[in-house]
JSON list of C-alpha atoms in Angstrom, two decimals:
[
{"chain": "H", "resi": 1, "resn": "UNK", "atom": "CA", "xyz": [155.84, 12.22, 23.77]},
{"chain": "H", "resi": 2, "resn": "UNK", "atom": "CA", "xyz": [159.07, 13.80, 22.68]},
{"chain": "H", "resi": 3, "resn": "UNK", "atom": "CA", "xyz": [158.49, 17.43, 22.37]},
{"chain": "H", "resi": 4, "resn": "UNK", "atom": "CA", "xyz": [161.13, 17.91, 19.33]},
{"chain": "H", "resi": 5, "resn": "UNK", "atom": "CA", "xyz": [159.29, 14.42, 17.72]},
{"chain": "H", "resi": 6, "resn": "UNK", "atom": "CA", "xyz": [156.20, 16.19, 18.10]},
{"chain": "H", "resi": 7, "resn": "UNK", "atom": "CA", "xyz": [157.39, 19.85, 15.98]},
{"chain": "H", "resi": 8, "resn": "UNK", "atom": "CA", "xyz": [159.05, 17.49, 13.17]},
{"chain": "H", "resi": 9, "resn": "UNK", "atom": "CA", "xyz": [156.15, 15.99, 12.69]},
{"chain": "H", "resi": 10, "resn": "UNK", "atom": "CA", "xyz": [154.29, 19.69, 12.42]},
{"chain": "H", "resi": 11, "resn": "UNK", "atom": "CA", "xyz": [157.12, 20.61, 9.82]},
{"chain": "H", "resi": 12, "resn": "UNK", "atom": "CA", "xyz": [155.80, 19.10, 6.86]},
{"chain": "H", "resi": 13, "resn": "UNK", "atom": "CA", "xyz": [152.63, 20.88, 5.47]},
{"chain": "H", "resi": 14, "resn": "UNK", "atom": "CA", "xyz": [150.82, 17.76, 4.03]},
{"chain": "H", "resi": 15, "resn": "UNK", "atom": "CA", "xyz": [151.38, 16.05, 7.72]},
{"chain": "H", "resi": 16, "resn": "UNK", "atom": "CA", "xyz": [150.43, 19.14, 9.19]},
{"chain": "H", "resi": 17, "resn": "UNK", "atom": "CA", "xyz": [147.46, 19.28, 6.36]},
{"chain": "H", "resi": 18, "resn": "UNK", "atom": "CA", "xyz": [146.32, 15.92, 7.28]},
{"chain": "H", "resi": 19, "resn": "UNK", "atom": "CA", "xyz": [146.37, 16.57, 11.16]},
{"chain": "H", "resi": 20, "resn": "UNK", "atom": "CA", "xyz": [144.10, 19.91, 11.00]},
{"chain": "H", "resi": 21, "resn": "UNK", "atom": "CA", "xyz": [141.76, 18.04, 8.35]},
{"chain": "H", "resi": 22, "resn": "UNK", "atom": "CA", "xyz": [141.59, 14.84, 11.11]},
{"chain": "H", "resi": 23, "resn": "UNK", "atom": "CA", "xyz": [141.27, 17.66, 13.86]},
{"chain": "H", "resi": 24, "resn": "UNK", "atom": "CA", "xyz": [138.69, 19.52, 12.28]},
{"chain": "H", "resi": 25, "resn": "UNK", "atom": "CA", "xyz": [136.26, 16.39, 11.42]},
{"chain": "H", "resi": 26, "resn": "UNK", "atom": "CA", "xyz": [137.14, 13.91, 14.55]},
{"chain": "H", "resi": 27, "resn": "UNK", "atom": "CA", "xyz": [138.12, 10.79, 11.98]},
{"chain": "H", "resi": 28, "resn": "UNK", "atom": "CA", "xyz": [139.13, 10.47, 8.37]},
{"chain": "H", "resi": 29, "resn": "UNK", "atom": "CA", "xyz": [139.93, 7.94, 5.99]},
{"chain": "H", "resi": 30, "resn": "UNK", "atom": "CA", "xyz": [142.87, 7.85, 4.02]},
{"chain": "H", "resi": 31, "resn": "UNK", "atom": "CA", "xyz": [140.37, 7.77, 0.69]},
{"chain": "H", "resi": 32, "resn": "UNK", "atom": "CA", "xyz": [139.22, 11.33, 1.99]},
{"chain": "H", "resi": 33, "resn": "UNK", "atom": "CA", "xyz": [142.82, 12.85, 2.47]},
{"chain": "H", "resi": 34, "resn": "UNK", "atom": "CA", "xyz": [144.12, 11.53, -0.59]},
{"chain": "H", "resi": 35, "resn": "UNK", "atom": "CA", "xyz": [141.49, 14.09, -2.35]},
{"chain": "H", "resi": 36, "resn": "UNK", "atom": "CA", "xyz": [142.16, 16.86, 0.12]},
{"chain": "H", "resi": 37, "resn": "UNK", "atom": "CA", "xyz": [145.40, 16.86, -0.29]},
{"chain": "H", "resi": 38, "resn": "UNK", "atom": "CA", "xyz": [145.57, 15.70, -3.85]},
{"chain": "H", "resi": 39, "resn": "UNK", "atom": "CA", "xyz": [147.69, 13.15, -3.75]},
{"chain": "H", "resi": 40, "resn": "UNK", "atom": "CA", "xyz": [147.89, 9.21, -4.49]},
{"chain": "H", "resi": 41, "resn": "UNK", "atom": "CA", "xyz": [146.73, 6.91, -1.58]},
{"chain": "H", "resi": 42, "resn": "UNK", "atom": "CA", "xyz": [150.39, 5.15, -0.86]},
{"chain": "H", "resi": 43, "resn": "UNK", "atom": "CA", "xyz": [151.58, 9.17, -0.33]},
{"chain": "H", "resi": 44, "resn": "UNK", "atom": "CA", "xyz": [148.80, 10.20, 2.13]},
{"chain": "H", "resi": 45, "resn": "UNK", "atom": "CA", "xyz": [149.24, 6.81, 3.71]},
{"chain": "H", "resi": 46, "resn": "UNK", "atom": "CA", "xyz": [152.57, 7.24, 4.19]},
{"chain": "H", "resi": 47, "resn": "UNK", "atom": "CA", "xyz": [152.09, 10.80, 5.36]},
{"chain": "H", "resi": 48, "resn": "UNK", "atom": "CA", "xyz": [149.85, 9.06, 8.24]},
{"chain": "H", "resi": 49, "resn": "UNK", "atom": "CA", "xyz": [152.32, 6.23, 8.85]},
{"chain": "H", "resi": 50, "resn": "UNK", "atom": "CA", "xyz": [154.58, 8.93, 10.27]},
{"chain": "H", "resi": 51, "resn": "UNK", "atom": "CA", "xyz": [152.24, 10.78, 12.30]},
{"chain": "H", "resi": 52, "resn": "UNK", "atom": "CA", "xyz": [151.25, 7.29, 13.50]},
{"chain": "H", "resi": 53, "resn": "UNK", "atom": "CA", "xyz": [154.65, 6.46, 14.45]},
{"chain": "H", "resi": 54, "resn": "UNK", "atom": "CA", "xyz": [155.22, 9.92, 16.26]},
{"chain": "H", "resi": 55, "resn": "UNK", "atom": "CA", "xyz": [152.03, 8.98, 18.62]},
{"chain": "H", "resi": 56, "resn": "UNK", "atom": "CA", "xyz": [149.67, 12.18, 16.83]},
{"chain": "H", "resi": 57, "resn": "UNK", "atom": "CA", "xyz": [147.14, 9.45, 15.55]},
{"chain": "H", "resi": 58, "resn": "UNK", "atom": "CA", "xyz": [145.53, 6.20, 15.83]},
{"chain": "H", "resi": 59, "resn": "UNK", "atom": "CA", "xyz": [143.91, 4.35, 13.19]},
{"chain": "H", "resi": 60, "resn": "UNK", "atom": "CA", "xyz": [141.00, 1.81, 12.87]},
{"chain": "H", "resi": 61, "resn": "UNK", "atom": "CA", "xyz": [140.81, -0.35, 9.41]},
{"chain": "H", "resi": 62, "resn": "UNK", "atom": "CA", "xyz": [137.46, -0.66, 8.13]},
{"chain": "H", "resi": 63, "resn": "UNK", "atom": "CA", "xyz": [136.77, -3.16, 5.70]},
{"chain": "H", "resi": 64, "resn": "UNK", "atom": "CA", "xyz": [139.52, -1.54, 2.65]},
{"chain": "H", "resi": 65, "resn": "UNK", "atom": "CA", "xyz": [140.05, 1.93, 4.28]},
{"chain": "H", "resi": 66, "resn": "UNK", "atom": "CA", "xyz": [142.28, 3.29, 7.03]},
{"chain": "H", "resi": 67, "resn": "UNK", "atom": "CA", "xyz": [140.66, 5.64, 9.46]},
{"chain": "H", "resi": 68, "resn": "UNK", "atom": "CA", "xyz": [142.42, 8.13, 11.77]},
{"chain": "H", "resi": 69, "resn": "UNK", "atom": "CA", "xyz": [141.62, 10.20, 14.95]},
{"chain": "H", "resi": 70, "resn": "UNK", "atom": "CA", "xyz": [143.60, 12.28, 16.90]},
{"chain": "H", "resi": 71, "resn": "UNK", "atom": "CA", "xyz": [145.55, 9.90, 19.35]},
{"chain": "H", "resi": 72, "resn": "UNK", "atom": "CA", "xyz": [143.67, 10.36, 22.73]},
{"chain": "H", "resi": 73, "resn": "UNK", "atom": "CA", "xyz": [146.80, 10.07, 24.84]},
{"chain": "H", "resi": 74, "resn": "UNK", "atom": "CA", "xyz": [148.16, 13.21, 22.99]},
{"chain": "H", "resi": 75, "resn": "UNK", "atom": "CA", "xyz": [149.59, 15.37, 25.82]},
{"chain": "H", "resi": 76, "resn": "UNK", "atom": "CA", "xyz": [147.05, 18.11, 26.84]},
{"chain": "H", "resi": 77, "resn": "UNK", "atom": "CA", "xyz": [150.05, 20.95, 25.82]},
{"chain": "H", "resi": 78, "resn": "UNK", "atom": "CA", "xyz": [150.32, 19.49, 22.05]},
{"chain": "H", "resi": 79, "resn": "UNK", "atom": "CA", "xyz": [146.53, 19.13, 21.78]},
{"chain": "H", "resi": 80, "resn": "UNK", "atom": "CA", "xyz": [146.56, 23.12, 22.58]},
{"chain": "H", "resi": 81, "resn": "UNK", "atom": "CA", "xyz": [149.33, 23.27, 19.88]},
{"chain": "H", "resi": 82, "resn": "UNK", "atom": "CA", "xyz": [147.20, 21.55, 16.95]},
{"chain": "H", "resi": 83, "resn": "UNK", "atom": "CA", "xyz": [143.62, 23.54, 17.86]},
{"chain": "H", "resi": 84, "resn": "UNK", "atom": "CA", "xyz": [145.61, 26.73, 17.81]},
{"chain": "H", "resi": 85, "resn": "UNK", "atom": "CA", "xyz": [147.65, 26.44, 15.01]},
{"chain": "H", "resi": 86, "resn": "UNK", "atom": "CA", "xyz": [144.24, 25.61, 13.36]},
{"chain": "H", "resi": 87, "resn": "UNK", "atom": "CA", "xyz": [142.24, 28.37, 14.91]},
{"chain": "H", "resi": 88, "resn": "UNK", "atom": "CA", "xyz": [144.32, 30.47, 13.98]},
{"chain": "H", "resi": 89, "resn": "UNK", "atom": "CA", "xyz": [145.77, 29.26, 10.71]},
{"chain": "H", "resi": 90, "resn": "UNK", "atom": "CA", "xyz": [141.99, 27.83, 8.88]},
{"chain": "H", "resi": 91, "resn": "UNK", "atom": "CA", "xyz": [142.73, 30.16, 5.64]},
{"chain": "H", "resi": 92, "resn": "UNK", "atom": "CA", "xyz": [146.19, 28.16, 5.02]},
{"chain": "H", "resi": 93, "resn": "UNK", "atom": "CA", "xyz": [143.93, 24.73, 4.90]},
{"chain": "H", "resi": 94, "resn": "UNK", "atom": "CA", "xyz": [140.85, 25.85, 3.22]},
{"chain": "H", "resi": 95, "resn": "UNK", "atom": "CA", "xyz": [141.40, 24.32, -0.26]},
{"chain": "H", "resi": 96, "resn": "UNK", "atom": "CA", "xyz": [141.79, 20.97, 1.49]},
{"chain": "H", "resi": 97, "resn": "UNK", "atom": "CA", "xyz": [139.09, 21.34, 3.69]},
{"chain": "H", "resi": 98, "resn": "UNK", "atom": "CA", "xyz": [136.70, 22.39, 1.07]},
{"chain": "H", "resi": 99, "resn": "UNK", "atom": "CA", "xyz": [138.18, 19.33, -0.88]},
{"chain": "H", "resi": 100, "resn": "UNK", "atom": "CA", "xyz": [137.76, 16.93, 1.97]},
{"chain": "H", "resi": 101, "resn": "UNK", "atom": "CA", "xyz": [134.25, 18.31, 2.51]},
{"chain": "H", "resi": 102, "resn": "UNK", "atom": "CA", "xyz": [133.80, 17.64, -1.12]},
{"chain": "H", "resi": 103, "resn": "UNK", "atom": "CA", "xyz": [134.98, 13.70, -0.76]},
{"chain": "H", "resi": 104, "resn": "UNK", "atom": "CA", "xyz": [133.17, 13.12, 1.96]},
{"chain": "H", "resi": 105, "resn": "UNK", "atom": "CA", "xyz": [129.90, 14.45, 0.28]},
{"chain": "H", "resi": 106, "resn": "UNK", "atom": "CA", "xyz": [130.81, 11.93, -2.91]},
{"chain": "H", "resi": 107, "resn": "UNK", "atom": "CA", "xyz": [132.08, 8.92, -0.78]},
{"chain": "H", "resi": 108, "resn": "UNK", "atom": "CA", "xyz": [128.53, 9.28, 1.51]},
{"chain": "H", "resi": 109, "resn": "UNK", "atom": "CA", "xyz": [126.44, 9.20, -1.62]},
{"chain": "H", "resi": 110, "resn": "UNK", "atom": "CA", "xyz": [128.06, 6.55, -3.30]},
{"chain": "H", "resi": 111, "resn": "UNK", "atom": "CA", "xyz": [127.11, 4.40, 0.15]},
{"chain": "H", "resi": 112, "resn": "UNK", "atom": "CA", "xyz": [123.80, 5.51, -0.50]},
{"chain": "H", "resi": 113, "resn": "UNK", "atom": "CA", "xyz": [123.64, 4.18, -3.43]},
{"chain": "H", "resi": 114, "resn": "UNK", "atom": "CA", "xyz": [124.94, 0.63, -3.33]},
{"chain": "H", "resi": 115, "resn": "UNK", "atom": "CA", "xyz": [122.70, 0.75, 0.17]},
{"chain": "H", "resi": 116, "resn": "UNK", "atom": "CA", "xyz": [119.68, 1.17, -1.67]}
]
C-alpha cells in the first residue's frame, strides 16, 4: 500500500466517515451509509469506489446491495491508523453512527417483515 495513497484517502471526511462507520460495525452496505452520511446512493458508492481502489475495502454484492469490510490485507501500521483515529475521534462521527445504527434497525425490520 502506498503510504501517501493511504492519507488521501483519510482526507475526505465522508471517506473517512464511511471507513470508521465500516470499522466500527465489521460490514456495511452502501443502503446503510447512504443514511449515515445523508447522501444519495451513486455518492456513497462512489465514496467506496475510491476507498476500494486505494486497497482500504473489499466488497461482497448481495442480491441489490454492495457490502464492505475493512480490506484484510490492510497493512498492520494503517489498521493502527483507522482504530485510533476512531478511538480517539468517536464524537466527530456520532451523528452518522447514531444514523447508521438507526438504518440498520429499519432495514432489519423491514426483513422481518417480508420474512414473515
Amino acid at each position: 500500500m502506498n503510504t501517501v495513497q493511504f492519507y488521501k484517502c483519510l482526507a475526505d471526511l465522508n471517506r473517512l466517515t464511511c471507513l470508521c462507520l465500516i470499522q466500527e460495525a465489521g460490514e456495511a452496505c452502501v443502503c446503510e451509509i447512504t443514511d449515515a452520511l445523508r447522501i444519495d446512493q451513486p455518492k456513497a458508492s462512489q465514496y467506496l469506489g475510491q476507498l476500494r481502489k486505494c486497497g482500504l475495502v473489499t466488497s461482497e454484492r448481495r442480491g441489490k446491495w454492495m457490502y464492505y469490510r475493512i480490506s484484510p490485507e490492510l497493512p498492520e501500521w494503517a489498521s493502527i491508523v483507522l482504530k485510533t483515529t476512531l478511538e480517539n475521534n468517536r464524537a466527530e462521527f456520532e451523528q452518522a453512527f447514531s444514523d447508521f445504527r438507526e438504518s440498520t434497525k429499519q432495514l432489519s425490520q423491514r426483513a422481518n417483515q417480508h420474512s414473515v
